[in-house]
Amino acid sequence: MRRNIRPLPRGVALVGAGMSKFGAFPEKSSRDLFVEAYLSMIASIDKDIDPAEIEILYLGNFSSDLFERQGHTAPIMMDAVGLSPRPAVRVEDACASSGVALRQGVMAVASGMYDLVLVGGVEKMTNLPTSEVTDTLATAGDSLYEIPAGFTFPGFYAAMATAYMHKYGMVPEDLMKVAIKNHENGALNPLAQFGVTIPDWMQGRIKSAIKKGKPAPTWTSVDDFLHDEAANPTIAWPLRLFDCSPITDGAAALLLVPADRALEYTDSPIYITGTGQASLPALHDRDDLSSIEAARLAAEEAYAMAGITASDIRIAEVHDCFTIAEVIATEDLGFFERGLGYRMAVEGATARDGTKPVNTSGGLKAKGHPVGASGAAQAVEIWKQMRCQAGPRQVQGDIPLALTHNVGATGSTCVVHVYERRS
Amino acid sequence: LNELEDIMDESQTLPFTAFAFNQLLAQKKLMVSRCRDCGSLYLPPRAVCPACRSCNLEWSPASGKGRLAAFTSIAIGPSFMNEQGFSRDNPYISGVVELEEGLKISARITGVDAKNPASIQIGLPLEVEFLEVGDKTYLAFRPME
């Protein structure tokens, strides 16, 4: 079934990457967020650029239709950044929308069809009340056979967590370590929705209670706090609030050019040398519920295209829509053996100073998860880290190879990219 | 046996659609589609066999017996479940059930303690239940008696 995987027919370079602030912004629409990301991307380009050179936009967006009652989003974004009448394409693969938009952009440059390709992602989620956000996200599942069973997105990942726990002996407390680590990273990211560590969050709650004259919570540790059903309520057992990524408004933008033109725009381009994508049926139609086969296949394709293996990857941004998703991702990508992902997280291997730093941006968990923008925003972090521009969260040492892993729904879409820095 | 033959005869005129599957559920029948060429079984039903790409399929009754493969107790549900009275204080169980035939399907799980999900064991033997809510019939499974 697998086609013969070849290197890209023409090299592709990332020469600019930017994102909006992630959070809840009642005063901003999708187009405001996208303009913010676009201008941040233009500002990141080291040398001169004439934006009129940009030829096409591939825009990841999951559901502006339901979130904002606005369909046909791509031409609106293209116009908002002053680039009409150039073609603009919306890509929808649920939460993998902008990871897949990036793949379309890579193919557009690699094919020789276009030279300057704008890739973006945007989602404006906070207009709706939480119950309607839950319903909107549920449209990424199978509306005929999964949703009638009562499943929500936290519910799907919670079910995967029970399968994983049963198979490998993980306990829900192990997942809390993933949340604590990603909030530590998010606290160092000024664009993150939650720029605060969980211990600081807990202290803030205590101070706020005292200030309001309420009895001060008696948490004596972060463990205490995370086990308190009032502070960290169960959403879908075994997942609690702090196991879930938030509801977020945000956008991201990237500029791709042919590798042989990269130095016109920067002396420090990042080359995208591998791209892989796969799809899967509904969760119940899979042999193994404790892993995501499409992620393994997408990674296999991206590694083969780049001519590398999992162990060559220095850092990765993975799709931690839920804490369990990060654990499973680190196994699907081949970083750790099956059943060891949670132990490696607990032991600190995925921390910034670990052997395989994962989600230095704070991940979807702390940075925020504007679903259609998350894949492109992952590339923004890799851009910063590989160019030593990540500030206080900068991973120490050289980063010659990095990876992004973006998942739609329960893994019905997975897309993986490999990034290379050449000295 | 005659009854089974009746069910099979009747269902053979139905297309392999969700509409037909739900019609059968409303008649308290859990039916799968079976490839006449390679024998593969499908739940949800399919019109095209992914194993051999044949379009020569038929409806076939499922045992309705299986085991719990994965589950969750949902405290924050979708609107249609909230409307049925479920809430943070009254959670419900959704799961993936593996039937004796080796097929897996998403379903509600009843007859277990949704407020104490840690007490629920993966591998729990289950049998099919047809959950009637208003004018709809939902696929559910309960612990085997």
XYZ file of C-alpha atoms in Angstrom:
568
model
C 0.000 0.000 0.000
C 2.871 2.391 0.859
C 4.166 4.378 -2.041
C 7.858 4.778 -2.605
C 8.892 7.753 -0.465
C 11.265 10.186 -2.170
C 12.908 13.402 -0.965
C 10.987 16.582 -1.879
C 11.535 17.313 -5.598
C 12.547 20.886 -4.701
C 13.877 21.997 -1.322
C 11.570 24.081 0.902
C 12.615 26.659 3.485
C 10.764 28.433 6.255
C 11.927 32.072 6.287
C 9.324 33.687 8.531
C 7.005 32.560 11.333
C 4.719 34.441 13.686
C 1.637 34.111 15.811
C -0.933 36.247 17.560
C -1.223 36.291 21.297
C -3.326 33.246 22.264
C -6.209 33.681 24.700
C -9.817 34.826 24.940
C -10.349 38.114 23.117
C -13.968 39.264 22.891
C -12.814 42.313 20.947
C -11.056 40.363 18.152
C -12.501 38.444 15.191
C -10.682 35.812 13.129
C -9.415 38.397 10.700
C -7.966 40.578 13.485
C -6.154 37.546 14.878
C -4.868 36.571 11.444
C -3.597 40.094 10.705
C -1.777 40.033 14.052
C -0.123 36.710 13.189
C 0.711 37.820 9.655
C 2.385 41.047 10.828
C 4.328 39.083 13.440
C 5.473 36.712 10.659
C 6.530 39.613 8.386
C 8.453 41.176 11.320
C 10.290 37.859 11.838
C 11.835 37.951 8.353
C 15.463 39.019 8.807
C 15.998 40.707 5.432
C 13.733 42.746 3.182
C 10.523 41.299 1.839
C 7.975 42.796 -0.488
C 4.718 41.148 0.641
C 3.397 41.605 -2.906
C 5.699 38.708 -3.845
C 3.483 36.305 -1.853
C 1.601 34.151 -4.352
C -0.934 32.019 -2.481
C -2.388 31.340 0.974
C -3.117 27.930 2.471
C -5.223 28.587 5.571
C -6.043 26.042 8.257
C -9.423 26.637 9.846
C -11.687 24.073 11.435
C -15.047 25.684 11.896
C -15.397 29.441 11.542
C -18.816 28.453 10.157
C -20.058 27.278 13.548
C -17.810 29.381 15.803
C -18.426 32.731 14.050
C -21.100 31.965 11.451
C -18.545 32.788 8.803
C -17.720 30.315 6.052
C -15.355 30.778 3.110
C -12.674 32.139 5.414
C -9.516 31.997 3.279
C -10.258 34.852 0.813
C -11.354 37.047 3.729
C -7.985 36.491 5.429
C -6.113 37.102 2.170
C -7.959 40.384 1.740
C -7.386 41.378 5.372
C -3.606 41.280 4.815
C -3.932 43.186 1.531
C -3.107 40.309 -0.787
C -6.270 39.908 -2.876
C -6.687 38.798 -5.681
C -4.122 36.049 -5.072
C -5.581 32.559 -4.583
C -6.539 31.581 -1.043
C -7.370 28.018 -0.008
C -9.000 26.886 3.216
C -7.850 23.513 4.544
C -10.085 21.682 7.030
C -8.897 18.578 8.856
C -10.272 19.358 12.320
C -7.477 20.237 14.783
C -4.865 19.259 12.173
C -6.130 21.898 9.734
C -3.062 24.135 9.712
C -0.593 21.252 9.947
C -2.208 19.985 6.763
C -2.225 23.551 5.328
C 1.542 23.588 5.944
C 1.843 20.298 4.064
C -0.114 21.812 1.151
C 2.251 24.791 1.207
C 5.300 22.530 1.233
C 3.898 20.612 -1.757
C 3.134 23.871 -3.602
C 6.743 25.055 -3.257
C 8.312 21.613 -3.755
C 6.358 21.096 -6.955
C 7.721 24.303 -8.448
C 4.236 25.726 -8.888
C 4.802 28.615 -6.435
C 7.820 30.330 -4.863
C 6.402 32.412 -1.993
C 3.670 30.622 -0.120
C 1.851 31.973 2.915
C 0.610 29.281 5.306
C -1.685 30.222 8.132
C -4.142 28.994 10.678
C -6.877 30.733 12.604
C -9.667 29.885 15.024
C -11.933 32.170 17.009
C -13.594 29.902 19.584
C -14.637 31.973 22.567
C -17.736 33.611 21.070
C -19.784 30.539 21.976
C -20.693 29.227 25.420
C -18.759 26.113 26.470
C -21.637 23.728 25.715
C -21.806 24.951 22.112
C -18.003 24.752 21.803
C -18.286 21.116 22.966
C -20.936 20.461 20.311
C -18.898 22.214 17.606
C -15.734 20.251 18.411
C -17.815 17.060 18.418
C -18.504 17.583 14.713
C -14.912 16.381 14.168
C -16.028 12.943 15.385
C -18.353 10.542 13.578
C -21.765 12.171 13.932
C -23.579 8.953 12.945
C -21.906 6.354 15.139
C -19.683 7.979 17.785
C -21.489 11.097 18.920
C -24.836 9.311 19.573
C -22.949 7.210 22.151
C -22.468 10.430 24.118
C -18.786 10.888 23.329
C -17.203 14.326 23.591
C -13.582 15.092 22.668
C -12.367 14.892 26.261
C -14.417 11.659 26.355
C -12.627 10.097 23.365
C -9.193 10.803 24.816
C -10.348 9.691 28.257
C -11.407 6.360 26.718
C -7.989 6.059 25.067
C -6.482 6.790 28.485
C -8.434 3.910 30.076
C -7.217 1.549 27.349
C -3.655 2.790 27.900
C -3.899 2.523 31.702
C -5.253 -1.017 31.426
C -2.498 -2.073 29.034
C 0.506 -0.391 30.638
C -0.363 0.296 34.280
C -0.334 4.078 34.098
C -2.397 5.915 36.742
C -4.201 9.274 36.225
C -1.642 10.980 38.517
C 1.086 10.255 35.958
C -0.736 12.445 33.452
C -0.633 15.393 35.844
C 3.140 15.517 35.290
C 2.527 16.354 31.628
C 0.256 19.254 32.586
C 2.723 20.558 35.187
C 5.600 20.444 32.658
C 3.642 22.167 29.881
C 2.438 24.929 32.195
C 6.062 25.454 33.326
C 6.982 26.000 29.668
C 3.889 28.114 28.958
C 4.811 30.413 31.848
C 7.930 31.354 29.858
C 5.997 32.040 26.643
C 4.631 35.606 26.490
C 2.165 34.604 23.736
C 0.674 31.693 25.711
C -2.889 31.752 26.983
C -1.778 30.481 30.393
C 1.498 32.170 31.201
C 1.521 30.725 34.683
C 2.832 27.545 36.304
C 0.395 25.292 38.148
C 2.037 26.042 41.555
C 1.674 29.786 40.859
C -1.902 29.204 39.707
C -2.639 27.466 43.001
C -1.047 30.296 45.030
C -3.101 32.792 43.007
C -6.294 30.941 43.902
C -5.351 30.984 47.589
C -4.556 34.727 47.538
C -7.754 35.492 45.668
C -9.841 33.550 48.221
C -8.217 35.420 51.111
C -8.737 38.752 49.353
C -12.435 37.992 48.902
C -12.714 37.070 52.590
C -13.472 33.442 51.740
C -11.909 30.559 53.666
C -8.442 29.928 52.216
C -8.130 26.562 50.458
C -6.036 24.114 52.452
C -3.977 22.686 49.600
C -0.519 21.846 50.905
C 0.918 20.793 47.547
C 0.288 20.874 43.824
C -0.784 17.232 44.168
C -3.436 18.304 46.653
C -4.625 21.040 44.329
C -4.818 18.752 41.310
C -6.773 16.150 43.297
C -9.343 18.698 44.505
C -12.562 18.091 42.572
C -13.547 21.750 43.107
C -10.245 23.173 41.813
C -9.564 20.569 39.117
C -12.935 19.017 38.273
C -13.348 15.805 36.303
C -14.359 16.538 32.709
C -14.350 12.982 31.403
C -12.828 10.473 33.809
C -9.892 9.945 34.120
C -9.261 13.379 32.598
C -9.706 16.490 34.710
C -9.731 20.162 33.752
C -5.925 20.456 33.881
C -5.602 17.453 31.545
C -7.456 19.385 28.834
C -6.296 22.124 26.483
C -8.327 25.318 26.770
C -10.791 27.053 24.447
C -8.718 29.652 22.623
C -8.718 32.457 20.074
C -5.548 32.679 18.006
C -3.765 32.610 14.680
C -0.352 31.749 13.238
C 1.393 32.492 9.946
C 4.415 31.031 8.126
C 6.257 31.951 4.945
C 7.688 29.203 2.737
C 10.115 29.735 -0.156
C 12.256 27.438 -2.316
C 15.440 26.387 -0.490
C 17.603 27.984 -3.170
C 15.984 31.386 -2.529
C 16.017 31.194 1.276
C 19.114 33.365 1.727
C 17.338 36.272 0.011
C 15.192 36.511 3.146
C 17.369 35.331 6.020
C 20.816 34.000 6.855
C 19.177 31.492 9.213
C 16.465 29.643 7.295
C 14.881 26.459 8.592
C 14.479 23.765 5.968
C 11.420 21.510 5.926
C 12.796 18.215 4.692
C 10.068 15.758 5.598
C 6.292 15.769 5.549
C 3.958 12.879 6.260
C 0.228 12.453 6.635
C -2.207 9.601 7.227
C -5.859 9.083 8.092
C -7.837 6.600 10.161
C -11.460 5.534 10.659
C -13.426 6.276 13.838
C -11.795 5.314 17.139
C -13.938 2.169 17.553
C -12.767 0.862 14.168
C -9.107 0.553 15.200
C -7.221 -2.497 16.438
C -5.381 -0.634 19.206
C -7.097 2.063 21.283
C -3.921 2.997 23.187
C -1.994 4.352 20.194
C -2.692 6.299 16.998
C -1.550 4.379 13.942
C -1.906 7.409 11.645
C 0.704 9.307 13.672
C 3.139 6.405 13.366
C 2.560 6.254 9.611
C 2.861 10.034 9.161
C 6.112 10.042 11.152
C 7.463 7.080 9.208
C 6.817 8.943 5.950
C 8.331 12.210 7.199
C 11.428 10.461 8.592
C 11.961 8.492 5.372
C 11.591 11.644 3.261
C 14.096 13.507 5.451
C 16.417 10.492 5.602
C 16.473 10.445 9.403
C 15.174 8.390 12.330
C 13.237 9.296 15.485
C 16.410 9.372 17.570
C 17.821 12.186 15.395
C 15.032 14.557 16.481
C 16.292 16.961 19.160
C 12.983 18.682 20.119
C 9.322 18.304 19.147
C 6.050 20.143 19.385
C 3.366 17.457 19.676
C -0.412 17.612 19.729
C -1.204 17.603 23.464
C -4.900 18.456 23.199
C -5.103 16.269 26.309
C -2.253 15.079 28.543
C -2.746 11.464 27.421
C -2.350 12.613 23.806
C 1.199 13.805 24.517
C 2.113 10.481 26.120
C 0.746 8.521 23.161
C 2.389 10.921 20.675
C 5.862 10.368 22.110
C 5.382 6.638 21.503
C 3.746 6.937 18.058
C 6.643 9.141 16.916
C 9.133 6.508 18.050
C 10.748 8.656 20.759
C 9.964 6.035 23.403
C 8.899 2.405 23.339
C 5.205 1.536 23.657
C 4.117 1.755 27.262
C 7.117 3.852 28.334
C 5.849 7.291 27.266
C 4.211 8.077 30.598
C 7.240 6.923 32.567
C 9.549 9.104 30.487
C 7.227 12.073 31.113
C 7.244 11.376 34.865
C 11.037 11.037 34.855
C 11.469 14.398 33.097
C 12.787 13.180 29.732
C 10.383 15.531 27.928
C 11.196 18.610 30.053
C 13.216 21.467 28.557
C 16.404 20.057 30.106
C 15.472 16.444 29.347
C 16.813 14.159 26.662
C 13.831 14.826 24.360
C 12.224 18.206 25.112
C 8.556 18.168 24.081
C 6.262 21.201 23.835
C 8.707 23.882 24.970
C 6.058 26.413 23.875
C 3.712 25.182 26.593
C 1.973 22.996 24.031
C -1.707 23.152 23.254
C -2.222 22.615 26.974
C -0.761 25.921 28.228
C -0.096 27.946 25.084
C -3.730 27.408 24.060
C -5.484 25.459 21.321
C -7.237 27.601 18.704
C -7.843 24.375 16.828
C -7.277 25.488 13.233
C -4.169 27.509 14.185
C -2.411 24.976 16.397
C -0.469 23.146 13.684
C 1.021 26.336 12.241
C 1.744 27.664 15.742
C 3.791 24.518 16.446
C 6.064 25.501 13.549
C 6.430 28.989 15.064
C 7.960 27.483 18.216
C 10.301 25.257 16.209
C 11.361 28.333 14.184
C 12.205 30.206 17.382
C 13.943 27.311 19.109
C 16.092 26.321 16.115
C 17.153 29.959 15.662
C 17.889 30.409 19.397
C 15.151 33.043 19.744
C 13.010 31.317 22.373
C 14.189 33.529 25.245
C 13.993 32.045 28.747
C 12.539 28.763 27.447
C 15.354 28.243 24.937
C 16.577 24.645 24.884
C 20.336 24.572 25.460
C 22.671 23.356 22.738
C 22.400 22.939 19.011
C 19.052 21.896 17.466
C 19.872 20.478 14.041
C 16.590 18.545 13.667
C 13.109 19.121 15.082
C 9.566 17.883 14.501
C 5.930 18.932 14.667
C 3.048 16.469 15.137
C -0.493 17.725 14.576
C -3.591 15.574 15.081
C -7.172 15.980 13.886
C -9.909 14.557 16.090
C -8.902 11.219 17.663
C -6.172 10.768 15.071
C -8.421 10.457 12.043
C -5.890 12.872 10.571
C -2.231 13.032 11.591
C 0.424 15.180 9.974
C 4.139 15.308 10.837
C 6.873 17.663 9.635
C 10.650 17.475 10.025
C 12.703 20.694 10.255
C 16.428 21.001 9.644
C 18.902 23.722 10.573
C 22.065 23.782 8.469
C 25.163 25.460 9.914
C -34.292 -20.024 14.014
C -37.330 -19.101 11.942
C -37.393 -15.749 13.598
C -33.761 -15.218 12.668
C -34.502 -16.088 9.065
C -37.355 -13.597 9.050
C -35.090 -10.875 10.361
C -32.495 -11.679 7.732
C -34.999 -11.765 4.872
C -36.549 -8.499 5.907
C -33.243 -6.720 6.400
C -31.753 -7.845 3.090
C -33.798 -5.194 1.295
C -32.265 -2.417 3.414
C -29.300 -0.382 2.168
C -26.122 -0.218 4.309
C -26.862 3.233 5.702
C -26.988 4.740 9.172
C -30.676 5.343 8.584
C -31.272 1.621 8.040
C -28.994 0.675 10.964
C -31.037 2.963 13.228
C -34.293 1.522 11.862
C -33.041 -1.930 12.867
C -31.993 -0.621 16.310
C -35.536 0.708 16.754
C -36.726 -2.876 16.103
C -34.246 -4.028 18.806
C -31.952 -5.650 16.286
C -28.183 -5.169 16.222
C -27.153 -5.985 12.660
C -23.786 -5.809 10.960
C -22.844 -6.020 7.299
C -21.037 -9.098 6.035
C -19.019 -9.392 2.857
C -20.323 -12.325 0.821
C -16.991 -12.560 -0.996
C -14.446 -12.595 1.827
C -16.616 -13.073 4.907
C -15.455 -9.899 6.714
C -17.952 -8.366 9.129
C -18.526 -4.628 9.598
C -20.016 -2.544 12.346
C -20.953 0.207 11.573
C -22.332 -1.380 8.408
C -20.501 -0.649 5.168
C -21.571 -0.779 1.529
C -18.007 -1.387 0.311
C -15.711 -4.000 1.875
C -12.354 -2.387 2.754
C -10.706 -5.829 2.940
C -11.457 -6.919 -0.646
C -13.271 -3.840 -2.081
C -16.281 -6.011 -2.928
C -19.744 -4.431 -3.030
C -21.417 -7.796 -2.472
C -22.470 -7.453 1.162
C -25.414 -8.630 3.250
C -26.935 -7.805 6.643
C -26.064 -10.285 9.344
C -27.288 -10.394 12.983
C -24.673 -9.727 15.683
C -24.464 -11.759 18.885
C -24.965 -8.646 20.999
C -22.408 -9.987 23.463
C -19.037 -8.454 24.040
C -16.538 -6.909 26.403
C -15.669 -3.367 27.432
C -12.563 -2.214 25.515
C -12.362 1.431 26.669
C -14.650 3.850 28.476
C -15.070 7.177 30.190
C -17.425 8.778 32.668
C -18.490 12.065 31.098
C -19.239 14.962 33.433
C -19.413 17.666 30.766
C -21.565 16.281 27.970
C -22.938 17.518 24.681
C -26.237 19.430 24.611
C -28.370 16.401 23.696
C -27.102 14.485 26.723
C -27.570 17.491 29.024
C -31.155 17.625 27.781
C -31.554 14.025 28.961
C -30.693 15.161 32.485
C -27.002 14.306 32.583
C -24.669 16.766 34.277
C -21.568 17.091 36.441
C -23.602 15.623 39.315
C -25.133 12.939 37.119
C -22.402 11.703 34.749
C -22.834 8.890 32.227
C -20.592 6.274 30.677
C -19.628 6.136 27.009
C -17.458 3.307 25.821
C -16.045 1.202 23.055
C -17.332 -2.379 23.127
C -15.616 -5.303 21.439
C -18.211 -7.842 20.314
C -17.635 -11.603 20.330
C -17.329 -11.313 16.554
C -14.236 -9.124 17.036
C -15.992 -5.935 15.920
C -15.782 -2.759 18.002
C -18.433 -0.057 18.309
C -19.081 3.112 20.325
C -22.036 2.853 22.683
C -23.528 4.048 25.923
C -22.708 1.757 28.852
C -25.514 1.376 31.395
C -25.861 -0.512 34.652
C -22.418 0.560 35.937
C -21.588 3.255 38.480
C -20.733 6.399 36.519
C -19.945 8.196 39.766
C -17.281 5.625 40.608
C -15.609 4.958 37.248
C -12.453 3.573 38.860
C -14.616 0.580 39.863
C -15.344 -0.274 36.213
C -13.039 -2.865 34.693
C -11.912 -3.066 31.100
C -12.857 -6.526 29.844
C -16.219 -6.431 31.655
C -18.616 -8.844 29.840
C -21.517 -6.899 28.299
C -24.741 -7.521 26.422
C -26.614 -5.266 24.056
C -29.394 -2.997 25.235
C -31.655 -0.822 23.109
C -31.989 2.489 24.887
C -35.188 4.306 24.026
C -35.076 8.058 24.572
C -38.027 9.977 23.159
C -38.539 8.715 19.620
C -34.924 7.553 19.228
C -33.254 4.249 20.011
C -29.608 4.390 21.024
C -27.159 1.506 21.049
C -26.110 0.656 24.590
C -24.539 -2.244 26.471
C -25.042 -3.371 30.065
C -23.154 -5.863 32.234
C -24.018 -9.431 31.270
C -26.495 -11.011 33.678
